Coordinates of C-alpha atoms and ligand atoms in Angstrom, one line a residue:
X506 CA 141.8 136.7 280.7
X507 CA 141.6 134.8 284.3
X508 CA 136.9 135.4 284.1
X509 CA 136.8 134.6 280.2
X510 CA 139.0 131.1 280.9
X511 CA 136.5 130.5 283.8
X512 CA 133.1 131.5 282.6
X513 CA 133.7 132.7 278.7
X514 CA 134.8 128.7 276.9
X515 CA 132.3 127.4 280.5
X516 CA 129.6 128.8 278.4
X517 CA 130.4 128.2 274.9
X518 CA 131.3 124.1 275.6
X519 CA 127.2 125.3 276.8
X520 CA 126.2 127.2 273.5
X521 CA 128.0 124.2 271.4
X522 CA 125.5 121.2 272.8
X523 CA 122.9 123.5 272.2
X524 CA 123.1 123.8 268.9
X525 CA 123.9 120.5 268.6
X526 CA 120.7 119.9 270.5
X527 CA 118.8 122.5 267.8
X528 CA 120.3 120.8 264.5
X529 CA 118.8 117.2 265.7
X530 CA 114.9 115.9 265.1
X531 CA 113.1 115.9 267.8
X532 CA 112.6 112.7 269.0
X533 CA 109.2 112.9 271.2
X534 CA 106.3 111.2 272.4
X535 CA 102.8 112.7 272.5
X536 CA 101.5 111.5 276.0
X537 CA 99.2 111.2 275.9
X538 CA 97.3 110.3 272.7
X539 CA 100.5 107.9 271.6
X540 CA 102.4 105.6 274.6
X541 CA 105.2 103.5 274.1
X542 CA 104.6 100.0 275.7
X543 CA 105.7 99.6 278.3
X544 CA 107.6 96.7 280.5
X545 CA 106.7 93.4 280.8
X546 CA 106.7 93.3 284.4
X547 CA 106.2 97.1 285.4
X548 CA 104.8 97.0 288.7
X549 CA 101.5 99.2 287.7
X550 CA 99.7 101.5 290.4
X551 CA 96.8 98.7 291.2
X552 CA 95.6 95.4 292.2
X553 CA 94.4 92.5 289.5
X554 CA 92.9 90.1 291.9
X555 CA 91.2 86.4 289.9
X556 CA 88.3 85.1 292.7
X557 CA 87.8 82.0 290.5
X558 CA 91.4 81.2 291.9
X559 CA 91.1 82.7 295.0
X560 CA 91.1 80.5 297.7
X561 CA 90.6 82.9 301.0
X562 CA 94.6 81.6 302.6
X563 CA 95.3 85.3 303.5
X564 CA 99.1 84.8 302.7
X565 CA 98.8 87.8 300.7
X566 CA 97.9 90.0 303.2
X567 CA 100.3 88.8 305.7
X568 CA 103.2 89.3 303.4
X569 CA 101.8 92.6 303.1
X570 CA 104.1 94.7 304.3
X571 CA 102.1 98.1 304.4
X572 CA 98.8 96.4 305.9
X573 CA 97.3 97.4 302.4
X574 CA 95.3 93.6 301.8
X575 CA 92.1 93.6 303.9
X576 CA 90.2 90.0 303.4
X577 CA 87.6 88.7 304.7
X578 CA 86.2 84.8 304.4
X579 CA 83.7 82.7 305.7
X580 CA 85.0 80.3 308.4
X581 CA 83.6 76.9 306.6
X582 CA 85.7 76.2 304.3
X583 CA 84.3 74.1 300.1
X584 CA 85.9 72.3 298.4
X585 CA 88.8 73.0 300.1
X586 CA 88.4 77.0 299.7
X587 CA 87.2 79.6 302.0
X588 CA 84.2 81.2 300.0
X589 CA 85.9 85.3 299.8
X590 CA 83.9 87.3 301.3
X591 CA 85.4 91.1 301.6
X592 CA 88.6 91.3 299.3
X593 CA 89.5 95.5 299.9
X594 CA 93.1 96.7 299.0
X595 CA 94.1 100.3 300.0
X596 CA 96.6 101.7 297.1
X597 CA 96.8 105.1 298.9
X598 CA 99.3 102.2 300.7
X599 CA 100.1 100.2 299.1
X600 CA 104.1 100.7 297.8
X601 CA 104.2 98.3 294.6
X602 CA 106.6 95.6 296.2
X603 CA 105.4 92.7 295.1
X604 CA 105.3 90.4 297.4
X605 CA 101.9 89.7 297.8
X606 CA 101.7 88.0 293.8
X607 CA 104.9 86.6 295.1
X608 CA 104.3 84.9 298.4
X609 CA 100.1 84.1 296.6
X610 CA 100.4 80.2 296.1
X611 CA 97.4 79.9 293.5
X612 CA 98.7 83.1 291.1
X613 CA 95.2 84.6 292.9
X614 CA 96.5 88.4 292.4
X615 CA 98.7 90.2 289.9
X616 CA 100.5 93.5 290.1
X617 CA 98.3 95.8 287.1
X618 CA 100.0 97.4 284.1
X619 CA 98.2 100.2 284.6
X620 CA 100.3 103.5 286.3
X621 CA 97.5 105.4 284.8
X622 CA 95.4 105.8 288.4
X623 CA 95.3 108.7 290.5
X624 CA 92.2 109.9 291.7
X625 CA 91.4 113.2 293.0
X626 CA 90.0 111.7 296.9
X627 CA 91.5 109.2 298.8
X628 CA 89.0 107.5 298.8
X629 CA 88.9 105.8 294.7
X630 CA 91.9 104.5 295.7
X631 CA 90.0 101.7 297.2
X632 CA 89.6 99.5 295.8
X633 CA 87.0 96.3 297.0
X634 CA 86.0 92.8 295.1
X635 CA 84.9 93.1 291.8
X636 CA 87.0 96.5 290.5
X637 CA 90.1 94.5 291.2
X638 CA 89.3 92.5 288.0
X639 CA 91.1 92.2 285.8
X640 CA 89.3 93.2 282.1
X641 CA 90.7 95.0 279.1
X642 CA 91.0 97.6 280.5
X643 CA 93.3 96.9 283.9
X644 CA 95.5 94.1 281.9
X645 CA 97.7 92.1 284.9
X646 CA 101.3 92.7 284.2
X647 CA 104.3 89.9 283.8
X648 CA 105.5 91.0 287.6
X649 CA 106.9 87.4 288.8
X650 CA 104.8 85.8 286.2
X651 CA 107.2 85.2 282.8
X652 CA 104.4 82.8 281.3
X653 CA 102.9 85.8 280.8
X654 CA 105.2 88.1 280.0
X655 CA 106.2 86.4 277.7
X656 CA 103.2 87.1 275.8
X657 CA 102.4 91.1 275.8
X658 CA 103.4 93.2 273.6
X659 CA 107.4 93.7 273.8
X660 CA 108.6 96.9 275.6
X661 CA 108.6 100.4 273.5
X662 CA 112.1 102.7 274.2
X663 CA 112.2 106.6 272.5
X664 CA 116.1 105.4 271.7
X665 CA 115.1 102.0 269.6
X666 CA 112.9 105.6 267.7
X667 CA 115.9 107.2 267.9
X668 CA 118.0 104.9 266.0
X669 CA 115.5 103.7 263.1
X670 CA 115.3 107.2 262.2
X671 CA 119.1 107.6 261.7
Ligands
LIG1194 S1 97.5 85.0 297.9 FE1 96.2 84.2 296.8 S2 95.1 82.7 297.3 FE2 95.1 83.6 299.4 S3 94.2 84.8 299.5 FE3 95.5 85.9 298.9 S4 95.2 86.3 296.2 FE4 93.8 85.0 297.2
LIG1195 S1 102.1 95.2 296.3 FE1 103.6 95.5 297.9 S2 102.7 96.8 299.2 FE2 101.1 97.4 297.4 S3 99.7 95.4 298.4 FE3 101.2 93.9 297.2 S4 102.6 93.0 299.5 FE4 101.4 95.1 300.0

C-alpha cells in the first residue's frame, strides 16, 4: 500500500500530464524554414560597425572587457577624425556585453541581430573592416538604440501563437 502511494500515484499523475499534452494542438516553428521575430534588443553574435561615423577614438576598444576589439588609426587627424586603418573584432572572445556599444560617443558600433554566426574554423569568427559593415544580411540590433528598435518588427512569441488558436 505504501509503495503504491509512493510510486503508483506519482506514475498516474505523470501519465495524466502526458495524456493532456497528447491531446493539445502542437505549437511549434519549423526552424530553420520558419523563424520567429527575435527581440528588437537582441544581443546577436556579431558586431556592426560604421566606417562613416567612426572617428577612430578607440573608446570602444578601451571599454571592451575582453580585449576583443583592435583598432589601428593614422596618427594625424582630418576633419576632427582619425582615419581608421584597421578595425578588427574577434567575436570568439566577445561576450555580447554591449559595453562597446554603450561607450561609443558617435553611434558607430552596434550589436548585430544575427544569432547564427557560428563557424567551423576559429579564424572565421574574426571580422575585419568591411566585413563589419551593416547590410541586409547583417542588420543592427536595437540594443541601446531605442529609436532603431522602434523601427524593427515586433518580437513574436510561441505563446502568442498558442493564444491565436484558442
Ligand atoms: S568608440 Fe565609436 S567612434 Fe570611437 S573608435 Fe569605437 S566605433 Fe569608432
Ligand atoms: S560586446 Fe562586450 S565583449 Fe563584445 S566587443 Fe563589445 S565590449 Fe567587447
